[in-house]
Amino acid sequence: MKKKLTYLMDLILVLTSKEIKVRYKNNILGYLWSVAMPLCYSIVYYVAFKVVMRIRTENYALFLICGLFPWQWFANSIGASATVLLANSSIIKKVNFPRSALCVATVLNDGVHLLLSVPVIILFLFFYNEFPGIIWLVGIFLLFFIQFLLVTGISLVVSSINLFFRDLERLVQVFLTFLFYFTPIIYSETMIPEKYRYLLNFNPVAPLMVAWRELFLHSMLDWRGILVSFVYSFVAFIFGLFVFRKLSPRFAEVL
């Protein structure tokens, strides 16, 4: 059991390293591409909501990036998971290894880029005369682990089902678009009428994104949001493993 676990961990590290190298291969700007997209979106949303619509949110640019960077990890990993098995079909057919490692490596690849974006968030904090707190050391580790479970669980479901139902790849993109606007990222959860605010609890991503923002903006841990997020993440991870293991014996039929 110990040898299998060690083998799986080594395999995941190798695959994650490969994903990161492929992502940056022949890219001159390298690291900047990791933060360019969410920063560009921040500019667009800032102009649309702060300049044009005059939304009353303090330090709105900082508010945006504190939500957009964690969301980028979620959206990019879920979007990429749909084709991760198809893209590695040649390896899957030739080599016997845990297929789930491919999904985990994809998730960790984007997770690493979230960690690489933390210095950018700190720079924005300094610009607004704010400073990170010591609680970040605990909070980032805790929220990273919870989001890893959530994203991995969903990715396992999406990657395996997409082999049998190829339209899922496009449906996932539509779903992510809807989910983005139903998640308080470009607006605060306090802007939602109080009688409807409870609906956020049915959005598995909302408590997590709010918890990230509370950590980055106010150096606070939203324990209620963290607890709700952990429950969602744990259920998603267990369900993802179940679906993946149930369908994996049939992968060879469709690859």
PDB file of C-alpha atoms in Angstrom:
ATOM      1  CA  MET A   1       0.000   0.000   0.000  1.00  0.00           C
ATOM      2  CA  LYS A   2       2.806   2.370   0.956  1.00  0.00           C
ATOM      3  CA  LYS A   3       4.707   1.582  -2.260  1.00  0.00           C
ATOM      4  CA  LYS A   4       1.577   2.223  -4.365  1.00  0.00           C
ATOM      5  CA  LEU A   5       0.993   5.558  -2.651  1.00  0.00           C
ATOM      6  CA  THR A   6       4.633   6.570  -3.134  1.00  0.00           C
ATOM      7  CA  TYR A   7       4.458   5.550  -6.794  1.00  0.00           C
ATOM      8  CA  LEU A   8       1.251   7.567  -7.283  1.00  0.00           C
ATOM      9  CA  MET A   9       2.747  10.665  -5.645  1.00  0.00           C
ATOM     10  CA  ASP A  10       5.904  10.430  -7.758  1.00  0.00           C
ATOM     11  CA  LEU A  11       3.823   9.964 -10.899  1.00  0.00           C
ATOM     12  CA  ILE A  12       1.685  12.998 -10.091  1.00  0.00           C
ATOM     13  CA  LEU A  13       4.784  15.129  -9.471  1.00  0.00           C
ATOM     14  CA  VAL A  14       6.325  14.053 -12.786  1.00  0.00           C
ATOM     15  CA  LEU A  15       3.106  14.703 -14.720  1.00  0.00           C
ATOM     16  CA  THR A  16       2.586  18.089 -13.025  1.00  0.00           C
ATOM     17  CA  SER A  17       6.166  19.084 -13.827  1.00  0.00           C
ATOM     18  CA  LYS A  18       5.588  18.050 -17.439  1.00  0.00           C
ATOM     19  CA  GLU A  19       2.378  20.119 -17.630  1.00  0.00           C
ATOM     20  CA  ILE A  20       4.137  23.207 -16.306  1.00  0.00           C
ATOM     21  CA  LYS A  21       7.080  22.806 -18.726  1.00  0.00           C
ATOM     22  CA  VAL A  22       4.733  22.337 -21.702  1.00  0.00           C
ATOM     23  CA  ARG A  23       2.734  25.385 -20.655  1.00  0.00           C
ATOM     24  CA  TYR A  24       5.807  27.629 -20.655  1.00  0.00           C
ATOM     25  CA  LYS A  25       7.703  26.045 -23.546  1.00  0.00           C
ATOM     26  CA  ASN A  26       8.721  28.677 -26.116  1.00  0.00           C
ATOM     27  CA  ASN A  27       6.813  31.368 -24.174  1.00  0.00           C
ATOM     28  CA  ILE A  28       9.074  34.392 -23.794  1.00  0.00           C
ATOM     29  CA  LEU A  29       6.886  36.095 -21.191  1.00  0.00           C
ATOM     30  CA  GLY A  30       6.606  32.898 -19.153  1.00  0.00           C
ATOM     31  CA  TYR A  31       5.273  33.690 -15.678  1.00  0.00           C
ATOM     32  CA  LEU A  32       3.487  36.833 -16.874  1.00  0.00           C
ATOM     33  CA  TRP A  33       0.994  34.704 -18.809  1.00  0.00           C
ATOM     34  CA  SER A  34      -0.120  33.191 -15.494  1.00  0.00           C
ATOM     35  CA  VAL A  35      -1.408  36.530 -14.275  1.00  0.00           C
ATOM     36  CA  ALA A  36      -2.141  38.354 -17.538  1.00  0.00           C
ATOM     37  CA  MET A  37      -5.629  36.960 -18.157  1.00  0.00           C
ATOM     38  CA  PRO A  38      -7.167  37.667 -14.729  1.00  0.00           C
ATOM     39  CA  LEU A  39      -5.549  41.109 -14.731  1.00  0.00           C
ATOM     40  CA  CYS A  40      -7.048  41.853 -18.151  1.00  0.00           C
ATOM     41  CA  TYR A  41     -10.464  40.736 -16.914  1.00  0.00           C
ATOM     42  CA  SER A  42      -9.982  42.937 -13.853  1.00  0.00           C
ATOM     43  CA  ILE A  43      -9.437  45.961 -16.085  1.00  0.00           C
ATOM     44  CA  VAL A  44     -12.575  45.193 -18.108  1.00  0.00           C
ATOM     45  CA  TYR A  45     -14.755  44.670 -15.029  1.00  0.00           C
ATOM     46  CA  TYR A  46     -13.264  47.720 -13.320  1.00  0.00           C
ATOM     47  CA  VAL A  47     -14.164  49.967 -16.247  1.00  0.00           C
ATOM     48  CA  ALA A  48     -17.621  48.406 -16.651  1.00  0.00           C
ATOM     49  CA  PHE A  49     -18.687  48.341 -13.015  1.00  0.00           C
ATOM     50  CA  LYS A  50     -16.597  50.970 -11.247  1.00  0.00           C
ATOM     51  CA  VAL A  51     -16.206  53.652 -13.920  1.00  0.00           C
ATOM     52  CA  VAL A  52     -19.430  53.218 -15.892  1.00  0.00           C
ATOM     53  CA  MET A  53     -21.899  51.747 -13.399  1.00  0.00           C
ATOM     54  CA  ARG A  54     -20.138  53.291 -10.376  1.00  0.00           C
ATOM     55  CA  ILE A  55     -20.438  50.281  -8.110  1.00  0.00           C
ATOM     56  CA  ARG A  56     -19.846  51.245  -4.474  1.00  0.00           C
ATOM     57  CA  THR A  57     -17.140  48.793  -3.540  1.00  0.00           C
ATOM     58  CA  GLU A  58     -13.993  50.059  -1.847  1.00  0.00           C
ATOM     59  CA  ASN A  59     -10.665  49.236  -3.521  1.00  0.00           C
ATOM     60  CA  TYR A  60     -12.539  47.559  -6.339  1.00  0.00           C
ATOM     61  CA  ALA A  61      -9.473  46.594  -8.397  1.00  0.00           C
ATOM     62  CA  LEU A  62      -8.027  44.735  -5.402  1.00  0.00           C
ATOM     63  CA  PHE A  63     -11.467  43.248  -4.713  1.00  0.00           C
ATOM     64  CA  LEU A  64     -11.585  41.855  -8.254  1.00  0.00           C
ATOM     65  CA  ILE A  65      -8.197  40.170  -8.391  1.00  0.00           C
ATOM     66  CA  CYS A  66      -8.727  38.544  -4.975  1.00  0.00           C
ATOM     67  CA  GLY A  67     -11.642  36.657  -6.515  1.00  0.00           C
ATOM     68  CA  LEU A  68     -10.488  36.262 -10.105  1.00  0.00           C
ATOM     69  CA  PHE A  69      -7.210  34.477  -9.340  1.00  0.00           C
ATOM     70  CA  PRO A  70      -8.827  31.623  -7.348  1.00  0.00           C
ATOM     71  CA  TRP A  71     -11.632  31.437  -9.923  1.00  0.00           C
ATOM     72  CA  GLN A  72      -9.063  31.097 -12.724  1.00  0.00           C
ATOM     73  CA  TRP A  73      -7.771  27.921 -11.078  1.00  0.00           C
ATOM     74  CA  PHE A  74     -11.263  26.476 -10.824  1.00  0.00           C
ATOM     75  CA  ALA A  75     -12.384  27.400 -14.349  1.00  0.00           C
ATOM     76  CA  ASN A  76      -9.144  26.490 -16.134  1.00  0.00           C
ATOM     77  CA  SER A  77      -8.853  23.077 -14.473  1.00  0.00           C
ATOM     78  CA  ILE A  78     -12.490  22.114 -15.018  1.00  0.00           C
ATOM     79  CA  GLY A  79     -12.333  23.310 -18.627  1.00  0.00           C
ATOM     80  CA  ALA A  80      -9.125  21.395 -19.342  1.00  0.00           C
ATOM     81  CA  SER A  81     -10.299  18.228 -17.589  1.00  0.00           C
ATOM     82  CA  ALA A  82     -12.857  17.521 -20.321  1.00  0.00           C
ATOM     83  CA  THR A  83     -10.134  16.624 -22.828  1.00  0.00           C
ATOM     84  CA  VAL A  84      -7.266  15.519 -20.581  1.00  0.00           C
ATOM     85  CA  LEU A  85      -7.873  11.807 -21.176  1.00  0.00           C
ATOM     86  CA  LEU A  86      -8.401  12.284 -24.908  1.00  0.00           C
ATOM     87  CA  ALA A  87      -5.209  14.316 -25.186  1.00  0.00           C
ATOM     88  CA  ASN A  88      -3.231  11.545 -23.482  1.00  0.00           C
ATOM     89  CA  SER A  89      -4.940   8.623 -25.219  1.00  0.00           C
ATOM     90  CA  SER A  90      -1.684   7.367 -26.748  1.00  0.00           C
ATOM     91  CA  ILE A  91      -0.050   7.101 -23.317  1.00  0.00           C
ATOM     92  CA  ILE A  92      -3.131   5.498 -21.778  1.00  0.00           C
ATOM     93  CA  LYS A  93      -3.176   2.792 -24.455  1.00  0.00           C
ATOM     94  CA  LYS A  94       0.529   1.952 -24.136  1.00  0.00           C
ATOM     95  CA  VAL A  95       1.301   2.319 -20.433  1.00  0.00           C
ATOM     96  CA  ASN A  96      -0.497   0.884 -17.422  1.00  0.00           C
ATOM     97  CA  PHE A  97      -0.725   3.557 -14.732  1.00  0.00           C
ATOM     98  CA  PRO A  98      -3.438   5.229 -12.601  1.00  0.00           C
ATOM     99  CA  ARG A  99      -5.368   7.343 -15.130  1.00  0.00           C
ATOM    100  CA  SER A 100      -6.641   9.627 -12.378  1.00  0.00           C
ATOM    101  CA  ALA A 101      -3.086  10.993 -12.036  1.00  0.00           C
ATOM    102  CA  LEU A 102      -3.596  12.870 -15.317  1.00  0.00           C
ATOM    103  CA  CYS A 103      -6.545  14.782 -13.849  1.00  0.00           C
ATOM    104  CA  VAL A 104      -4.704  15.472 -10.597  1.00  0.00           C
ATOM    105  CA  ALA A 105      -1.681  16.799 -12.495  1.00  0.00           C
ATOM    106  CA  THR A 106      -3.898  19.141 -14.527  1.00  0.00           C
ATOM    107  CA  VAL A 107      -5.484  20.484 -11.349  1.00  0.00           C
ATOM    108  CA  LEU A 108      -2.134  20.948  -9.611  1.00  0.00           C
ATOM    109  CA  ASN A 109      -0.733  22.707 -12.669  1.00  0.00           C
ATOM    110  CA  ASP A 110      -3.319  25.481 -12.336  1.00  0.00           C
ATOM    111  CA  GLY A 111      -3.048  25.368  -8.548  1.00  0.00           C
ATOM    112  CA  VAL A 112       0.655  26.174  -8.783  1.00  0.00           C
ATOM    113  CA  HIS A 113      -0.211  29.194 -10.911  1.00  0.00           C
ATOM    114  CA  LEU A 114      -2.570  30.429  -8.203  1.00  0.00           C
ATOM    115  CA  LEU A 115       0.318  30.291  -5.743  1.00  0.00           C
ATOM    116  CA  LEU A 116       2.495  32.154  -8.240  1.00  0.00           C
ATOM    117  CA  SER A 117      -0.136  34.894  -8.406  1.00  0.00           C
ATOM    118  CA  VAL A 118       0.010  35.582  -4.648  1.00  0.00           C
ATOM    119  CA  PRO A 119       2.951  38.050  -5.035  1.00  0.00           C
ATOM    120  CA  VAL A 120       0.812  40.048  -7.505  1.00  0.00           C
ATOM    121  CA  ILE A 121      -1.988  40.239  -4.931  1.00  0.00           C
ATOM    122  CA  ILE A 122       0.534  41.413  -2.325  1.00  0.00           C
ATOM    123  CA  LEU A 123       1.709  44.177  -4.693  1.00  0.00           C
ATOM    124  CA  PHE A 124      -1.886  45.351  -5.074  1.00  0.00           C
ATOM    125  CA  LEU A 125      -2.283  45.297  -1.299  1.00  0.00           C
ATOM    126  CA  PHE A 126       0.774  47.548  -0.899  1.00  0.00           C
ATOM    127  CA  PHE A 127      -0.636  49.893  -3.531  1.00  0.00           C
ATOM    128  CA  TYR A 128      -3.788  50.310  -1.433  1.00  0.00           C
ATOM    129  CA  ASN A 129      -1.771  50.604   1.796  1.00  0.00           C
ATOM    130  CA  GLU A 130      -2.873  47.177   2.975  1.00  0.00           C
ATOM    131  CA  PHE A 131      -0.628  44.356   4.178  1.00  0.00           C
ATOM    132  CA  PRO A 132      -0.898  40.559   4.318  1.00  0.00           C
ATOM    133  CA  GLY A 133      -1.322  39.001   7.746  1.00  0.00           C
ATOM    134  CA  ILE A 134       0.426  36.016   9.309  1.00  0.00           C
ATOM    135  CA  ILE A 135      -2.876  34.128   9.010  1.00  0.00           C
ATOM    136  CA  TRP A 136      -2.158  33.866   5.269  1.00  0.00           C
ATOM    137  CA  LEU A 137       0.294  31.035   5.997  1.00  0.00           C
ATOM    138  CA  VAL A 138      -2.509  28.913   7.436  1.00  0.00           C
ATOM    139  CA  GLY A 139      -5.309  30.242   5.243  1.00  0.00           C
ATOM    140  CA  ILE A 140      -3.631  29.688   1.880  1.00  0.00           C
ATOM    141  CA  PHE A 141      -2.699  26.107   2.764  1.00  0.00           C
ATOM    142  CA  LEU A 142      -6.200  25.348   4.064  1.00  0.00           C
ATOM    143  CA  LEU A 143      -8.114  26.907   1.168  1.00  0.00           C
ATOM    144  CA  PHE A 144      -5.692  25.425  -1.365  1.00  0.00           C
ATOM    145  CA  PHE A 145      -6.367  21.948   0.002  1.00  0.00           C
ATOM    146  CA  ILE A 146     -10.146  22.453  -0.011  1.00  0.00           C
ATOM    147  CA  GLN A 147     -10.171  23.802  -3.561  1.00  0.00           C
ATOM    148  CA  PHE A 148      -7.873  20.999  -4.696  1.00  0.00           C
ATOM    149  CA  LEU A 149     -10.381  18.414  -3.445  1.00  0.00           C
ATOM    150  CA  LEU A 150     -13.310  20.223  -5.053  1.00  0.00           C
ATOM    151  CA  VAL A 151     -11.671  20.760  -8.436  1.00  0.00           C
ATOM    152  CA  THR A 152     -10.167  17.268  -8.557  1.00  0.00           C
ATOM    153  CA  GLY A 153     -13.516  15.656  -7.782  1.00  0.00           C
ATOM    154  CA  ILE A 154     -15.329  17.591 -10.497  1.00  0.00           C
ATOM    155  CA  SER A 155     -12.475  17.026 -12.960  1.00  0.00           C
ATOM    156  CA  LEU A 156     -12.606  13.267 -12.460  1.00  0.00           C
ATOM    157  CA  VAL A 157     -16.329  13.269 -13.254  1.00  0.00           C
ATOM    158  CA  VAL A 158     -16.022  15.555 -16.279  1.00  0.00           C
ATOM    159  CA  SER A 159     -12.979  13.803 -17.794  1.00  0.00           C
ATOM    160  CA  SER A 160     -14.490  10.326 -17.554  1.00  0.00           C
ATOM    161  CA  ILE A 161     -18.034  11.170 -18.697  1.00  0.00           C
ATOM    162  CA  ASN A 162     -16.765  13.270 -21.616  1.00  0.00           C
ATOM    163  CA  LEU A 163     -15.269  10.127 -23.177  1.00  0.00           C
ATOM    164  CA  PHE A 164     -18.780   8.723 -23.584  1.00  0.00           C
ATOM    165  CA  PHE A 165     -20.662  11.993 -24.096  1.00  0.00           C
ATOM    166  CA  ARG A 166     -18.437  14.364 -26.100  1.00  0.00           C
ATOM    167  CA  ASP A 167     -20.942  17.236 -25.962  1.00  0.00           C
ATOM    168  CA  LEU A 168     -20.096  17.599 -22.281  1.00  0.00           C
ATOM    169  CA  GLU A 169     -16.958  19.541 -23.233  1.00  0.00           C
ATOM    170  CA  ARG A 170     -19.076  22.380 -24.657  1.00  0.00           C
ATOM    171  CA  LEU A 171     -21.687  22.148 -21.919  1.00  0.00           C
ATOM    172  CA  VAL A 172     -18.953  22.596 -19.313  1.00  0.00           C
ATOM    173  CA  GLN A 173     -17.937  25.925 -20.848  1.00  0.00           C
ATOM    174  CA  VAL A 174     -21.547  27.120 -20.788  1.00  0.00           C
ATOM    175  CA  PHE A 175     -21.912  25.951 -17.203  1.00  0.00           C
ATOM    176  CA  LEU A 176     -18.729  27.759 -16.131  1.00  0.00           C
ATOM    177  CA  THR A 177     -19.981  30.996 -17.674  1.00  0.00           C
ATOM    178  CA  PHE A 178     -23.276  30.785 -15.777  1.00  0.00           C
ATOM    179  CA  LEU A 179     -21.533  29.772 -12.563  1.00  0.00           C
ATOM    180  CA  PHE A 180     -19.139  32.715 -12.778  1.00  0.00           C
ATOM    181  CA  TYR A 181     -21.933  35.276 -12.778  1.00  0.00           C
ATOM    182  CA  PHE A 182     -23.833  33.440 -10.041  1.00  0.00           C
ATOM    183  CA  THR A 183     -20.719  33.503  -7.846  1.00  0.00           C
ATOM    184  CA  PRO A 184     -19.867  36.720  -5.957  1.00  0.00           C
ATOM    185  CA  ILE A 185     -16.581  37.482  -7.678  1.00  0.00           C
ATOM    186  CA  ILE A 186     -17.212  40.736  -9.546  1.00  0.00           C
ATOM    187  CA  TYR A 187     -19.718  41.787  -6.906  1.00  0.00           C
ATOM    188  CA  SER A 188     -19.943  41.339  -3.155  1.00  0.00           C
ATOM    189  CA  GLU A 189     -22.280  38.817  -1.571  1.00  0.00           C
ATOM    190  CA  THR A 190     -23.665  41.700   0.517  1.00  0.00           C
ATOM    191  CA  MET A 191     -25.112  43.217  -2.669  1.00  0.00           C
ATOM    192  CA  ILE A 192     -27.480  40.258  -3.004  1.00  0.00           C
ATOM    193  CA  PRO A 193     -30.881  40.955  -1.361  1.00  0.00           C
ATOM    194  CA  GLU A 194     -30.862  39.320   2.064  1.00  0.00           C
ATOM    195  CA  LYS A 195     -33.893  37.159   1.361  1.00  0.00           C
ATOM    196  CA  TYR A 196     -32.051  35.542  -1.564  1.00  0.00           C
ATOM    197  CA  ARG A 197     -28.608  35.363   0.009  1.00  0.00           C
ATOM    198  CA  TYR A 198     -29.171  31.871   1.383  1.00  0.00           C
ATOM    199  CA  LEU A 199     -29.145  30.608  -2.226  1.00  0.00           C
ATOM    200  CA  LEU A 200     -25.361  31.070  -2.245  1.00  0.00           C
ATOM    201  CA  ASN A 201     -25.155  27.978  -0.043  1.00  0.00           C
ATOM    202  CA  PHE A 202     -26.354  25.928  -3.031  1.00  0.00           C
ATOM    203  CA  ASN A 203     -23.428  27.169  -5.090  1.00  0.00           C
ATOM    204  CA  PRO A 204     -20.462  24.919  -4.195  1.00  0.00           C
ATOM    205  CA  VAL A 205     -17.941  27.517  -5.382  1.00  0.00           C
ATOM    206  CA  ALA A 206     -19.384  30.665  -3.765  1.00  0.00           C
ATOM    207  CA  PRO A 207     -18.332  30.053  -0.108  1.00  0.00           C
ATOM    208  CA  LEU A 208     -14.836  29.141  -1.260  1.00  0.00           C
ATOM    209  CA  MET A 209     -14.368  32.248  -3.427  1.00  0.00           C
ATOM    210  CA  VAL A 210     -15.677  34.462  -0.606  1.00  0.00           C
ATOM    211  CA  ALA A 211     -13.276  32.750   1.827  1.00  0.00           C
ATOM    212  CA  TRP A 212     -10.321  33.437  -0.500  1.00  0.00           C
ATOM    213  CA  ARG A 213     -11.314  37.100  -0.781  1.00  0.00           C
ATOM    214  CA  GLU A 214     -11.763  37.482   2.976  1.00  0.00           C
ATOM    215  CA  LEU A 215      -8.299  36.029   3.476  1.00  0.00           C
ATOM    216  CA  PHE A 216      -6.573  38.212   0.888  1.00  0.00           C
ATOM    217  CA  LEU A 217      -8.492  41.424   1.610  1.00  0.00           C
ATOM    218  CA  HIS A 218      -8.929  41.323   5.368  1.00  0.00           C
ATOM    219  CA  SER A 219      -6.527  38.582   6.546  1.00  0.00           C
ATOM    220  CA  MET A 220      -9.515  36.778   8.028  1.00  0.00           C
ATOM    221  CA  LEU A 221     -10.661  33.164   7.873  1.00  0.00           C
ATOM    222  CA  ASP A 222     -14.373  32.806   7.156  1.00  0.00           C
ATOM    223  CA  TRP A 223     -14.821  29.593   9.143  1.00  0.00           C
ATOM    224  CA  ARG A 224     -18.464  29.149   8.184  1.00  0.00           C
ATOM    225  CA  GLY A 225     -17.623  29.451   4.485  1.00  0.00           C
ATOM    226  CA  ILE A 226     -14.618  27.176   4.941  1.00  0.00           C
ATOM    227  CA  LEU A 227     -16.740  24.501   6.624  1.00  0.00           C
ATOM    228  CA  VAL A 228     -19.399  24.630   3.886  1.00  0.00           C
ATOM    229  CA  SER A 229     -16.686  24.533   1.216  1.00  0.00           C
ATOM    230  CA  PHE A 230     -15.014  21.532   2.835  1.00  0.00           C
ATOM    231  CA  VAL A 231     -18.272  19.574   2.887  1.00  0.00           C
ATOM    232  CA  TYR A 232     -18.843  20.305  -0.811  1.00  0.00           C
ATOM    233  CA  SER A 233     -15.224  19.460  -1.625  1.00  0.00           C
ATOM    234  CA  PHE A 234     -15.205  16.190   0.285  1.00  0.00           C
ATOM    235  CA  VAL A 235     -18.459  15.030  -1.324  1.00  0.00           C
ATOM    236  CA  ALA A 236     -17.244  16.085  -4.792  1.00  0.00           C
ATOM    237  CA  PHE A 237     -13.928  14.262  -4.332  1.00  0.00           C
ATOM    238  CA  ILE A 238     -15.508  11.006  -3.144  1.00  0.00           C
ATOM    239  CA  PHE A 239     -18.136  11.146  -5.878  1.00  0.00           C
ATOM    240  CA  GLY A 240     -15.461  11.897  -8.492  1.00  0.00           C
ATOM    241  CA  LEU A 241     -13.394   8.885  -7.428  1.00  0.00           C
ATOM    242  CA  PHE A 242     -16.481   6.671  -7.524  1.00  0.00           C
ATOM    243  CA  VAL A 243     -17.515   7.760 -11.047  1.00  0.00           C
ATOM    244  CA  PHE A 244     -13.959   7.563 -12.393  1.00  0.00           C
ATOM    245  CA  ARG A 245     -13.357   4.060 -11.034  1.00  0.00           C
ATOM    246  CA  LYS A 246     -16.754   2.911 -12.262  1.00  0.00           C
ATOM    247  CA  LEU A 247     -16.111   4.098 -15.825  1.00  0.00           C
ATOM    248  CA  SER A 248     -12.342   3.541 -16.131  1.00  0.00           C
ATOM    249  CA  PRO A 249     -12.600  -0.149 -17.181  1.00  0.00           C
ATOM    250  CA  ARG A 250     -14.478   1.030 -20.285  1.00  0.00           C
ATOM    251  CA  PHE A 251     -11.998   3.763 -21.286  1.00  0.00           C
ATOM    252  CA  ALA A 252     -10.242   1.474 -23.763  1.00  0.00           C
ATOM    253  CA  GLU A 253     -13.519   1.027 -25.685  1.00  0.00           C
ATOM    254  CA  VAL A 254     -13.838   4.713 -26.535  1.00  0.00           C
ATOM    255  CA  LEU A 255     -10.249   5.990 -26.712  1.00  0.00           C
TER     256      LEU A 255
END
